[in-house]
Tab-separated table of C-alpha atoms and ligand atoms in Angstrom:
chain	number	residue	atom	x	y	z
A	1	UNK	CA	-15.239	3.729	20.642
A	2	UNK	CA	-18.373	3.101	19.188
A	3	UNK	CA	-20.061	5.932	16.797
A	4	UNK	CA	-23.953	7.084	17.592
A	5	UNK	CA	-24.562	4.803	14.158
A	6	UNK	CA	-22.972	1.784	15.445
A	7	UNK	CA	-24.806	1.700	18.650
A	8	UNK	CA	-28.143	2.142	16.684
A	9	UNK	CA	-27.290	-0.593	14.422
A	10	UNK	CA	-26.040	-2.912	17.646
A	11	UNK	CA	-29.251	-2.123	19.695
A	12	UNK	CA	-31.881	-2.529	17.108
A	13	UNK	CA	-30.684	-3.472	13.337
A	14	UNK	CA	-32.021	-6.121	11.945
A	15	UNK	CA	-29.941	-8.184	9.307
A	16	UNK	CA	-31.261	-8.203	6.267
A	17	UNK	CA	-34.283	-5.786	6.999
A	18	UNK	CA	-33.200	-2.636	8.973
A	19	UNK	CA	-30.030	-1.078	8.945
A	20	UNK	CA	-29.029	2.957	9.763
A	21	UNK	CA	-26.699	4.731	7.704
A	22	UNK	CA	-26.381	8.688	7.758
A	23	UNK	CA	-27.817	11.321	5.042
A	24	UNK	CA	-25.847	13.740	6.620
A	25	UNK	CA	-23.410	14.228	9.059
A	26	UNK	CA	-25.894	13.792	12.536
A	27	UNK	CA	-28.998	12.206	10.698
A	28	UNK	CA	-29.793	9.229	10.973
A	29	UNK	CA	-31.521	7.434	8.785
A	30	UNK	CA	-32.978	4.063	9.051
A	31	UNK	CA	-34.028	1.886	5.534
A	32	UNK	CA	-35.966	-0.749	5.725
A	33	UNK	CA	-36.253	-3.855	2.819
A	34	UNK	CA	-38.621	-6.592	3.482
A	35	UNK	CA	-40.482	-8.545	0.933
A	36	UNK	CA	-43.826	-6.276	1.535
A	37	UNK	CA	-42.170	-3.045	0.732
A	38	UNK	CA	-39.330	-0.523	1.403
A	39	UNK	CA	-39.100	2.579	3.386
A	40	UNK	CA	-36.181	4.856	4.974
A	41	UNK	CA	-37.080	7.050	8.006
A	42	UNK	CA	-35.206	9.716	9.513
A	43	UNK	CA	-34.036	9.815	13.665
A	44	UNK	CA	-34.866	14.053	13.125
A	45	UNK	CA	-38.150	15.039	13.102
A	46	UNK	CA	-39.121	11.259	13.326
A	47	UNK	CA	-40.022	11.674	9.446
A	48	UNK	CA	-40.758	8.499	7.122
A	49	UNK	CA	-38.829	9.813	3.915
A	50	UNK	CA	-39.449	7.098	1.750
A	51	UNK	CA	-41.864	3.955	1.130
A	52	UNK	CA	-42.636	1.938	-1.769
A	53	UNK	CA	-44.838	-1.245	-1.358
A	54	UNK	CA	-42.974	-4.246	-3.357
A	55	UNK	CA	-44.433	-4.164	-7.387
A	56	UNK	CA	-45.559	-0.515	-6.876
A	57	UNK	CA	-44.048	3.077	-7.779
A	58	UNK	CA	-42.658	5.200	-4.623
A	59	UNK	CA	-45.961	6.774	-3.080
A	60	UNK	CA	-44.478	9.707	-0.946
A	61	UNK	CA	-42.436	12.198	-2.622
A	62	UNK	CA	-39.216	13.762	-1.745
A	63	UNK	CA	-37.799	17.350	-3.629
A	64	UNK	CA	-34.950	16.876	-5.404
A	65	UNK	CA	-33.469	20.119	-4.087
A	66	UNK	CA	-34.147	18.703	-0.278
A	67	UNK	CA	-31.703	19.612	2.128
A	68	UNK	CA	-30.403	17.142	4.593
A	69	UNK	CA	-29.061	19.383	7.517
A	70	UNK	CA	-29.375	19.005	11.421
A	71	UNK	CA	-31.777	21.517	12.525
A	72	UNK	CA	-33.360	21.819	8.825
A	73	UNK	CA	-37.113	20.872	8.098
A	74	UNK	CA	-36.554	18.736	5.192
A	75	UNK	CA	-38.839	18.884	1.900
A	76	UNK	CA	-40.930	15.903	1.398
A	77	UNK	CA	-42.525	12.124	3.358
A	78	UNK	CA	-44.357	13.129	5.986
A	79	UNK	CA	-42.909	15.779	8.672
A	80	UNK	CA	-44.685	15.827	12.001
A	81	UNK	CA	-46.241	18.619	12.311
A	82	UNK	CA	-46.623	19.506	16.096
A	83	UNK	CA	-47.692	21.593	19.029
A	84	UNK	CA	-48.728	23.342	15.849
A	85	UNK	CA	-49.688	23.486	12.692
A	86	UNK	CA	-48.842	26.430	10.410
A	87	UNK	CA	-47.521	29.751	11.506
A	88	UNK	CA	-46.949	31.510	14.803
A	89	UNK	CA	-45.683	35.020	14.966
A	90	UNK	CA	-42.021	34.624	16.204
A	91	UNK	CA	-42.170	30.955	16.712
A	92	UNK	CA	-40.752	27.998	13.908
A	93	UNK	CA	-43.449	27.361	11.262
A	94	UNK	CA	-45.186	23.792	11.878
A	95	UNK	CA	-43.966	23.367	15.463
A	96	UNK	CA	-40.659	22.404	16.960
A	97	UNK	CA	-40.238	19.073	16.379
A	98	UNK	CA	-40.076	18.263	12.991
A	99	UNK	CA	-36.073	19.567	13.417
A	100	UNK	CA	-35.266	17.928	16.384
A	101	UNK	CA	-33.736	14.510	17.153
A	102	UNK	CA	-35.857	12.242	18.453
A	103	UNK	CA	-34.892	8.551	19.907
A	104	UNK	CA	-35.391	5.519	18.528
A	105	UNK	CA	-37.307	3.096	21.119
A	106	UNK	CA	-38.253	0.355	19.740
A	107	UNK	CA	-37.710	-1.661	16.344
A	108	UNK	CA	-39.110	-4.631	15.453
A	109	UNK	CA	-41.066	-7.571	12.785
A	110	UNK	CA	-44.158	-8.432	13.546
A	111	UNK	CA	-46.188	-11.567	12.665
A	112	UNK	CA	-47.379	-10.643	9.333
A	113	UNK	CA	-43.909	-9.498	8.381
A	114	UNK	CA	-44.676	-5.708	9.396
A	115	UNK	CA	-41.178	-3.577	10.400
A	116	UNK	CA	-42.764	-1.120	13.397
A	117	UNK	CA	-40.424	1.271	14.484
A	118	UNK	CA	-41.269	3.140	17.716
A	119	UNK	CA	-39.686	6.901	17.961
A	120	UNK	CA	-40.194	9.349	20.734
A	121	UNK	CA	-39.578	12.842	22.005
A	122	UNK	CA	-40.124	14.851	25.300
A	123	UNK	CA	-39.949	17.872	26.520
A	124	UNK	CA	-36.759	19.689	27.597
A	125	UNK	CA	-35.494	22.909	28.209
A	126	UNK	CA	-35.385	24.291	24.782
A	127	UNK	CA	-38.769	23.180	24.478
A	128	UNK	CA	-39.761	24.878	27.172
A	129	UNK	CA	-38.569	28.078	25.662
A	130	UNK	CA	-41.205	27.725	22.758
A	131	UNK	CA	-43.966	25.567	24.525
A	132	UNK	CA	-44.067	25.864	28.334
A	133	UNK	CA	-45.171	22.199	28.605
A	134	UNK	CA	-44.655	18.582	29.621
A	135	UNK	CA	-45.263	16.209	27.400
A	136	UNK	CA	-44.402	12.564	25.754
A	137	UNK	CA	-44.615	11.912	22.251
A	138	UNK	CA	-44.355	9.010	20.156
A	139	UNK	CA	-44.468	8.140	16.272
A	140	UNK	CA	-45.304	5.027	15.814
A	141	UNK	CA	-44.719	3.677	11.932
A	142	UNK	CA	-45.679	0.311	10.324
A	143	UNK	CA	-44.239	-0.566	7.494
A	144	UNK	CA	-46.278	-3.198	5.283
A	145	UNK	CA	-48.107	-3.409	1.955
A	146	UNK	CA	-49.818	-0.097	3.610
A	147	UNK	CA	-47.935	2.467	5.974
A	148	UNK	CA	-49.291	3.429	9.600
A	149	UNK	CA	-48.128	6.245	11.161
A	150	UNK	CA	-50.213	6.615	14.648
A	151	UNK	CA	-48.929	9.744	16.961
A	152	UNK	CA	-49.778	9.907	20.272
A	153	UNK	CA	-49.326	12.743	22.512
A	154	UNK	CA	-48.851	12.231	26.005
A	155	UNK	CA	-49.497	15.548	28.514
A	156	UNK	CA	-47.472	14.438	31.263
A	157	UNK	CA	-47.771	17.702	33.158
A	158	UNK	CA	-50.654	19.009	35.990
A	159	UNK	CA	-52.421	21.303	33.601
A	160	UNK	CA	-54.601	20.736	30.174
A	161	UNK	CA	-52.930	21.979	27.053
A	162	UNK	CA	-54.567	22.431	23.727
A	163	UNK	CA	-52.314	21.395	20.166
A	164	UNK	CA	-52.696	21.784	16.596
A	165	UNK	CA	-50.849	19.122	14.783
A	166	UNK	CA	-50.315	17.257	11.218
A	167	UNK	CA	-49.016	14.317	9.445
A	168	UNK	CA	-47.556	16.433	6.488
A	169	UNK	CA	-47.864	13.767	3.950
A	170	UNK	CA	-45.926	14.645	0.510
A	171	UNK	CA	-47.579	12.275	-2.044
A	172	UNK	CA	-45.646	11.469	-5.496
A	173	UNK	CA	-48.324	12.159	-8.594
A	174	UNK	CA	-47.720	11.517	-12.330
A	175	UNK	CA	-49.379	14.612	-13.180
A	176	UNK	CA	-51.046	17.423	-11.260
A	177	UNK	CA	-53.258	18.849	-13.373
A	178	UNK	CA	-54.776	15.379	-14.079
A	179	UNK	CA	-55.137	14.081	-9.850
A	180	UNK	CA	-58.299	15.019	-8.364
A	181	UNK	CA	-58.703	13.944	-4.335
A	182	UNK	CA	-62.184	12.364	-4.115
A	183	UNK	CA	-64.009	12.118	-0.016
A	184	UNK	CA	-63.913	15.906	0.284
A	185	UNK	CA	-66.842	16.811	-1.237
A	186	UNK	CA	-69.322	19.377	1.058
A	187	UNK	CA	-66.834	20.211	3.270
A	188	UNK	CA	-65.980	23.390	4.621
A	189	UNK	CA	-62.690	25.015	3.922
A	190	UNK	CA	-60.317	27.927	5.435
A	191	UNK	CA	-58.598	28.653	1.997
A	192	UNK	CA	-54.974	29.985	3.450
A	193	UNK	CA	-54.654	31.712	-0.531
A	194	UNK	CA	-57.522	33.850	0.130
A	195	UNK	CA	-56.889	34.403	3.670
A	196	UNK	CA	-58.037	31.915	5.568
A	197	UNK	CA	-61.537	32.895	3.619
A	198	UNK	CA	-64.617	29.931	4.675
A	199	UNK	CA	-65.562	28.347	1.486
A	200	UNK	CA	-67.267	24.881	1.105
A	201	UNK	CA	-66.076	22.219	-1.254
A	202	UNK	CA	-68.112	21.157	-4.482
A	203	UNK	CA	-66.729	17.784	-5.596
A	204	UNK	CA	-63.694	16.625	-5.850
A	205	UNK	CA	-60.671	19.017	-5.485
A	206	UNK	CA	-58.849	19.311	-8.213
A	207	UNK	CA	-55.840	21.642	-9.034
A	208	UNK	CA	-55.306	24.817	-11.534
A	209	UNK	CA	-53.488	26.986	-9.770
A	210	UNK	CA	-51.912	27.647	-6.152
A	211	UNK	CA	-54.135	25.166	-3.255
A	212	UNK	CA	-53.604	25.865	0.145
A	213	UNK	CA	-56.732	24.626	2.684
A	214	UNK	CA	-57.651	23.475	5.800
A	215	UNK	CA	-60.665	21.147	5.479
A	216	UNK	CA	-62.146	21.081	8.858
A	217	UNK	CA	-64.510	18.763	10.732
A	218	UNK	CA	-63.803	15.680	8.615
A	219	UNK	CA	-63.022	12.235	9.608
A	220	UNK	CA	-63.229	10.747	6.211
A	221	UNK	CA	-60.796	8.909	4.059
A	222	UNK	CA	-59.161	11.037	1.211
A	223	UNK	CA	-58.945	8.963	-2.208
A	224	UNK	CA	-56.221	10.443	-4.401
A	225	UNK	CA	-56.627	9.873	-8.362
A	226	UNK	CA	-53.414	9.656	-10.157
A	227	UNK	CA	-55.512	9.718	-13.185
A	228	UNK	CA	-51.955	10.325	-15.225
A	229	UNK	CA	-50.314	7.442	-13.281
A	230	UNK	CA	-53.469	5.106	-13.415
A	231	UNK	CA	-53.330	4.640	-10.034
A	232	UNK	CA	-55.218	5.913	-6.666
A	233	UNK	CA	-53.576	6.411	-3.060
A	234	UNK	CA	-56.137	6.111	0.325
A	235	UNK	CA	-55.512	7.729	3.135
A	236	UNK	CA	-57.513	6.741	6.007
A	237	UNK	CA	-56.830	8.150	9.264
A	238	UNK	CA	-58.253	8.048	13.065
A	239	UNK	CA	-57.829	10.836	15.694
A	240	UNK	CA	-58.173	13.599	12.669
A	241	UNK	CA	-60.767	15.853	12.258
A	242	UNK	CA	-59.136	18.159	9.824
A	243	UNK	CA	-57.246	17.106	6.239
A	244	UNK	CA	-55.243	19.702	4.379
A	245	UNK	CA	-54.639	19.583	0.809
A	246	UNK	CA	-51.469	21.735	-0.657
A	247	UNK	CA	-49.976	22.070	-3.688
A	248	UNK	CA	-47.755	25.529	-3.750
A	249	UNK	CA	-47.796	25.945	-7.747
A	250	UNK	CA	-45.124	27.951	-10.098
A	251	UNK	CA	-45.020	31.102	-7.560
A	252	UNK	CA	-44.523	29.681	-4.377
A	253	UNK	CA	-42.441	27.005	-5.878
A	254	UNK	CA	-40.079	29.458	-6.649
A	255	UNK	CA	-40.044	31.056	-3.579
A	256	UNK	CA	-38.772	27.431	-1.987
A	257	UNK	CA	-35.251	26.779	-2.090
A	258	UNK	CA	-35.577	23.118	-1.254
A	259	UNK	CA	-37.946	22.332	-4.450
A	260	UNK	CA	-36.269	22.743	-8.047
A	261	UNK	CA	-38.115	24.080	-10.913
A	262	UNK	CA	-41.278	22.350	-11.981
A	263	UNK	CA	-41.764	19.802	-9.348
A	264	UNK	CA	-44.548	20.961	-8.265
A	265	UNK	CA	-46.351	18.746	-11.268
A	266	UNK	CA	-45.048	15.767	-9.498
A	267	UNK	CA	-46.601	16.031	-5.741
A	268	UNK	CA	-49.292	17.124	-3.795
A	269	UNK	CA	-49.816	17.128	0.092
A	270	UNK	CA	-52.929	15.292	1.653
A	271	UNK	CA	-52.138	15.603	5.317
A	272	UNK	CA	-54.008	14.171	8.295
A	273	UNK	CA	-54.416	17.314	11.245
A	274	UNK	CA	-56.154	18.444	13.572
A	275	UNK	CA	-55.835	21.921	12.638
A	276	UNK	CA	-58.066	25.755	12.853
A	277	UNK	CA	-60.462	25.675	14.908
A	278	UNK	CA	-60.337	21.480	15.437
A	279	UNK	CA	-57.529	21.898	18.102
A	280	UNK	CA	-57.090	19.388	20.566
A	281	UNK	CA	-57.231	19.662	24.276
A	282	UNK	CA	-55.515	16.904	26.001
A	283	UNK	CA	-55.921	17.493	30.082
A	284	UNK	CA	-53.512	16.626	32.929
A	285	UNK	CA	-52.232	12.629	32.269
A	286	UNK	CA	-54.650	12.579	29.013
A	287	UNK	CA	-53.220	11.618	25.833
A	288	UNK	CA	-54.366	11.442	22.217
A	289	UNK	CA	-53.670	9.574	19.419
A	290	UNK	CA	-53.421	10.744	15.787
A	291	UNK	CA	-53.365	7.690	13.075
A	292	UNK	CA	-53.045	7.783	9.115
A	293	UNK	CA	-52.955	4.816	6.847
A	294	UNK	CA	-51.615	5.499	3.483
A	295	UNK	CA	-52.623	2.819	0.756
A	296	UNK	CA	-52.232	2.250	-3.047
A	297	UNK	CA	-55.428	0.847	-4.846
B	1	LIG	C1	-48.731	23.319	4.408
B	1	LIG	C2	-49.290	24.684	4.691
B	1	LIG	O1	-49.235	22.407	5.323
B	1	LIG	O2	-47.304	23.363	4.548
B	1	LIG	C3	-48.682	25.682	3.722
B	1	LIG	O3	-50.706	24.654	4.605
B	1	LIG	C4	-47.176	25.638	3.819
B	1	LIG	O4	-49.183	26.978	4.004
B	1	LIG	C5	-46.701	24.213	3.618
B	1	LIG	O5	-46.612	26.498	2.857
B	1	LIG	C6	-45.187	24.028	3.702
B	1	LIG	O6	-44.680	24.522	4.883
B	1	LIG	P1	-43.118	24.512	5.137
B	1	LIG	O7	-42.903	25.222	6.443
B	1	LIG	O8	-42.697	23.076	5.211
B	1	LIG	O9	-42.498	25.229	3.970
């Protein structure tokens, strides 16, 4: 009798370049080696966990304390942050499906040597219970010299429905108090530390202390200066008009039991949303498509 694993590695491994193992019992994992770069993305919560472009240092960071549990958000790549972003009295922080399963539906190489995995999710009746929706959606992630993630939600229901969303990108740095993110510069700002308090940005952000904003109505690339590591990550992104920058500092650090002491020095989040007031409203049979493209210059 064949395991869940075995079937995923019958119906869409590729020898040599994608295989699935498990990081726990019930996750899935799928790693990917080509001769552009590797990666390893996760079946739950559809969540790219590792990539490193061939020649180059892993870009997206992962705790060392992360916990790898069915039904556990887990602590680092990028988590998909969706119906919502952030916090809703009595509901799970970030949205709902960032801890569920979702299916693998389509794996392949494409011309330029590119591994694109398609994953999707839909509604069901536990979904229901938090979201009273229908509704497709589907990660898809390209895995080259740069990595594409490009989320599109689907509202396959009779009536318009409005989400907040992210791609929760965790982001390896050498040093924190030496990375600045450049492209923000004159934006506007709901700074969660001071309570969601409007401020406006003056440069490039840099980081002394707890950072916890939602930059709103921007569409521009963030540039992130690894001044430390001597090198700079893009993020580009289409579909986005918000970008939120976190770094949770010594407190809140310790307040996480999936990060260990001090790595907060070590990562920062730059994550592509449509979040605050730049929710989406997709109507009956509409869909919407949120794209980042991660890059090391
Ligand atoms: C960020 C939020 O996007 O995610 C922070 O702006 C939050 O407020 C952080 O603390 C991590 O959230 P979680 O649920 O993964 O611990």
């Amino acid at each position: 009798m064949p395991t869940p694993l075995d079937t995923l590695n019958a119906s869409f491994g590729l020898p040599g370049t994608l295989h699935f193992d498990e990081a726990a019992p019930g996750l899935p994992v799928a790693h990917i080696t080509t001769p552009l770069a590797s990666a390893s993305i996760a079946l739950q919560g559809a969540q790219v966990l590792t990539w490193q472009p061939t020649g180059q240092q892993p870009v997206l960071w992962v705790s060392k304390a992360a916990i790898f549990e069915e039904g556990k958000p887990v602590r680092g790549g990028v988590p998909v942050c969706w119906p919502w972003f952030g916090a809703v009295p009595g509901k799970p922080m970030h949205g709902f499906v960032r801890t569920r399963l979702w299916q693998l539906r389509g794996a392949e190489l494409d011309a330029p040597g590119q591994v694109v995995l398609r994953l999707g999710i839909g509604d069901d009746v536990a979904t229901h219970s938090l979201w009273d929706h229908a509704f497709d959606l589907e990660l898809t992630v390209t895995v080259g010299s740069t990595l594409t993630l490009a989320l599109t939600t689907r509202n396959t229901g009779t009536q318009a429905f409005e989400i907040t969303q992210a791609l929760h990108t965790y982001l390896c740095t050498t040093e924190i108090t030496q990375t600045t993110v450049q492209g923000l510069d004159a934006c506007h700002y709901l700074d969660k530390v001071q309570d969601f308090a409007p401020c406006q940005q003056s440069g490039a952000v840099t980081f002394q202390s707890e950072t916890d904003r939602i930059y709103t109505d921007t569409t521009a690339d963030s540039l992130i200066v690894d001044a430390a590591g001597g090198r700079n990550l893009r993020i580009a992104k289409q579909g986005s008009a918000s970008t939120v920058v976190w770094n949770p500092w010594t407190d809140k650090e310790k307040t996480m039991a999936d990060m260990a002491c001090g790595e907060y020095r070590q990562m920062l989040c730059v994550e592509t949303c449509n979040a605050g007031p730049d929710a989406v409203s997709i109507p009956a049979g509409g869909a919407h498509t949120l794209v980042a493209i991660i890059s090391v210059e």
